[in-house]
């Protein structure tokens, strides 16, 4: 009968220097503390085989804040080391490794200007923030870092929207700080609508992580895994900021809220379903929002718009047809959604034909089938019937006018 032998790391030798101790797996931080107390000169004199300082190795191995404090005390100049090839500073490394915020605080105290540092790629330390406390310290040390872009045009908010290790709180914080300094302009939503050199906005990044990510299939399930929920919460934060920014750009004014809306602090302020449709999100995201908030399909947002009216007014005909069908079809959609009148006194069908750019397509057919009386209803804005709205303007649709009249002679 054979015995199973467990391999264990050999105990650190008293003859090991500081670098050797920190290269052990796992590291005995108590042994590192003892060596540093007895041989503080190691912190200044030793380098790893790759040329890194003791402080660099300690940060790379995620040393406790007490170790970082003692290393800085023994060799303060190590905090200013910069890799001449990459521009990487100790602060960059600490932030990227997700070090304890207290470690970041110690490094900033030793060299505050490091918060301004850019790597060869153009990334500032804030681009890699993984803790809300760390993000706050970096912004306090250099407020302009919120609007710093790397060589590809990525703001810190881009990287945080993509990153799987940066929590929602960091994203919310960067958006609010971005609003204070008008990142993306006065109505830029704190930067959520700012594109990179390749045209990717933080909004697009948050969408792509869901729609094109490894967990895309998970979002069709009623319950989300912890990882999927983490991604979904990030999208919600970005969508909220983007929706508000677009409303500000268009000069939309908040409509009078109903008693039902006032009963909830969320209703009348932000509707995820409305935002997903307005922002042109893929079907997967719209369906997920509808799955979580089916009641929102029959309610008006803070600007008095129904979600089906937002979809019907979209300039993208193909996307509109898909969204309209999703909002009308059970189990989460409902034909009743086609009967909701918005703050302009219009039904979804009125918006669908008002632009005069759509033919009598499947979306229009679906709206008529769901709410036949809409054909005989004047809109509250122009006081016109749907066939009249379809005939107004240079881009009027003869096809739409003809078929609307044929439906209601």
JSON list of N, CA and C in Angstrom, two decimals, residues 10 15 56 95 101 104 199 229 282 307 317 332 393 406 409:
[
{"chain": "A", "resi": 10, "resn": "UNK", "atom": "N", "xyz": [10.08, 24.25, 1.60]},
{"chain": "A", "resi": 10, "resn": "UNK", "atom": "CA", "xyz": [11.05, 24.18, 2.69]},
{"chain": "A", "resi": 10, "resn": "UNK", "atom": "C", "xyz": [11.00, 25.45, 3.51]},
{"chain": "A", "resi": 15, "resn": "UNK", "atom": "N", "xyz": [19.93, 32.04, 6.22]},
{"chain": "A", "resi": 15, "resn": "UNK", "atom": "CA", "xyz": [20.98, 32.60, 5.36]},
{"chain": "A", "resi": 15, "resn": "UNK", "atom": "C", "xyz": [20.42, 33.26, 4.11]},
{"chain": "A", "resi": 56, "resn": "UNK", "atom": "N", "xyz": [10.00, 46.54, -5.55]},
{"chain": "A", "resi": 56, "resn": "UNK", "atom": "CA", "xyz": [9.28, 46.06, -6.73]},
{"chain": "A", "resi": 56, "resn": "UNK", "atom": "C", "xyz": [8.83, 44.61, -6.52]},
{"chain": "A", "resi": 95, "resn": "UNK", "atom": "N", "xyz": [-0.96, 49.54, -8.21]},
{"chain": "A", "resi": 95, "resn": "UNK", "atom": "CA", "xyz": [-2.37, 49.70, -8.60]},
{"chain": "A", "resi": 95, "resn": "UNK", "atom": "C", "xyz": [-2.81, 48.54, -9.48]},
{"chain": "A", "resi": 101, "resn": "UNK", "atom": "N", "xyz": [-5.00, 49.30, -0.56]},
{"chain": "A", "resi": 101, "resn": "UNK", "atom": "CA", "xyz": [-4.96, 50.76, -0.69]},
{"chain": "A", "resi": 101, "resn": "UNK", "atom": "C", "xyz": [-3.96, 51.42, 0.25]},
{"chain": "A", "resi": 104, "resn": "UNK", "atom": "N", "xyz": [-0.76, 51.73, -1.49]},
{"chain": "A", "resi": 104, "resn": "UNK", "atom": "CA", "xyz": [-0.80, 52.84, -2.44]},
{"chain": "A", "resi": 104, "resn": "UNK", "atom": "C", "xyz": [-0.62, 54.17, -1.72]},
{"chain": "A", "resi": 199, "resn": "UNK", "atom": "N", "xyz": [-13.12, 54.16, -31.88]},
{"chain": "A", "resi": 199, "resn": "UNK", "atom": "CA", "xyz": [-14.54, 54.42, -31.80]},
{"chain": "A", "resi": 199, "resn": "UNK", "atom": "C", "xyz": [-15.29, 53.69, -30.71]},
{"chain": "A", "resi": 229, "resn": "UNK", "atom": "N", "xyz": [-23.72, 38.74, -12.83]},
{"chain": "A", "resi": 229, "resn": "UNK", "atom": "CA", "xyz": [-24.37, 39.84, -12.12]},
{"chain": "A", "resi": 229, "resn": "UNK", "atom": "C", "xyz": [-23.42, 41.03, -11.98]},
{"chain": "A", "resi": 282, "resn": "UNK", "atom": "N", "xyz": [-28.08, 45.55, -28.01]},
{"chain": "A", "resi": 282, "resn": "UNK", "atom": "CA", "xyz": [-28.46, 44.32, -28.70]},
{"chain": "A", "resi": 282, "resn": "UNK", "atom": "C", "xyz": [-29.67, 43.66, -28.06]},
{"chain": "A", "resi": 307, "resn": "UNK", "atom": "N", "xyz": [-41.46, 52.88, -23.36]},
{"chain": "A", "resi": 307, "resn": "UNK", "atom": "CA", "xyz": [-40.34, 52.19, -23.99]},
{"chain": "A", "resi": 307, "resn": "UNK", "atom": "C", "xyz": [-40.65, 51.82, -25.43]},
{"chain": "A", "resi": 317, "resn": "UNK", "atom": "N", "xyz": [-34.34, 51.08, -38.60]},
{"chain": "A", "resi": 317, "resn": "UNK", "atom": "CA", "xyz": [-35.54, 50.27, -38.87]},
{"chain": "A", "resi": 317, "resn": "UNK", "atom": "C", "xyz": [-35.39, 48.80, -38.49]},
{"chain": "A", "resi": 332, "resn": "UNK", "atom": "N", "xyz": [-42.59, 37.82, -21.63]},
{"chain": "A", "resi": 332, "resn": "UNK", "atom": "CA", "xyz": [-42.24, 39.03, -20.88]},
{"chain": "A", "resi": 332, "resn": "UNK", "atom": "C", "xyz": [-42.80, 40.29, -21.54]},
{"chain": "A", "resi": 393, "resn": "UNK", "atom": "N", "xyz": [-44.11, 65.52, -44.64]},
{"chain": "A", "resi": 393, "resn": "UNK", "atom": "CA", "xyz": [-42.67, 65.67, -44.79]},
{"chain": "A", "resi": 393, "resn": "UNK", "atom": "C", "xyz": [-42.14, 65.17, -46.12]},
{"chain": "A", "resi": 406, "resn": "UNK", "atom": "N", "xyz": [-55.58, 51.38, -46.16]},
{"chain": "A", "resi": 406, "resn": "UNK", "atom": "CA", "xyz": [-56.24, 50.11, -46.48]},
{"chain": "A", "resi": 406, "resn": "UNK", "atom": "C", "xyz": [-56.68, 49.36, -45.22]},
{"chain": "A", "resi": 409, "resn": "UNK", "atom": "N", "xyz": [-60.19, 51.89, -43.92]},
{"chain": "A", "resi": 409, "resn": "UNK", "atom": "CA", "xyz": [-60.73, 52.66, -45.07]},
{"chain": "A", "resi": 409, "resn": "UNK", "atom": "C", "xyz": [-61.52, 53.89, -44.62]}
]
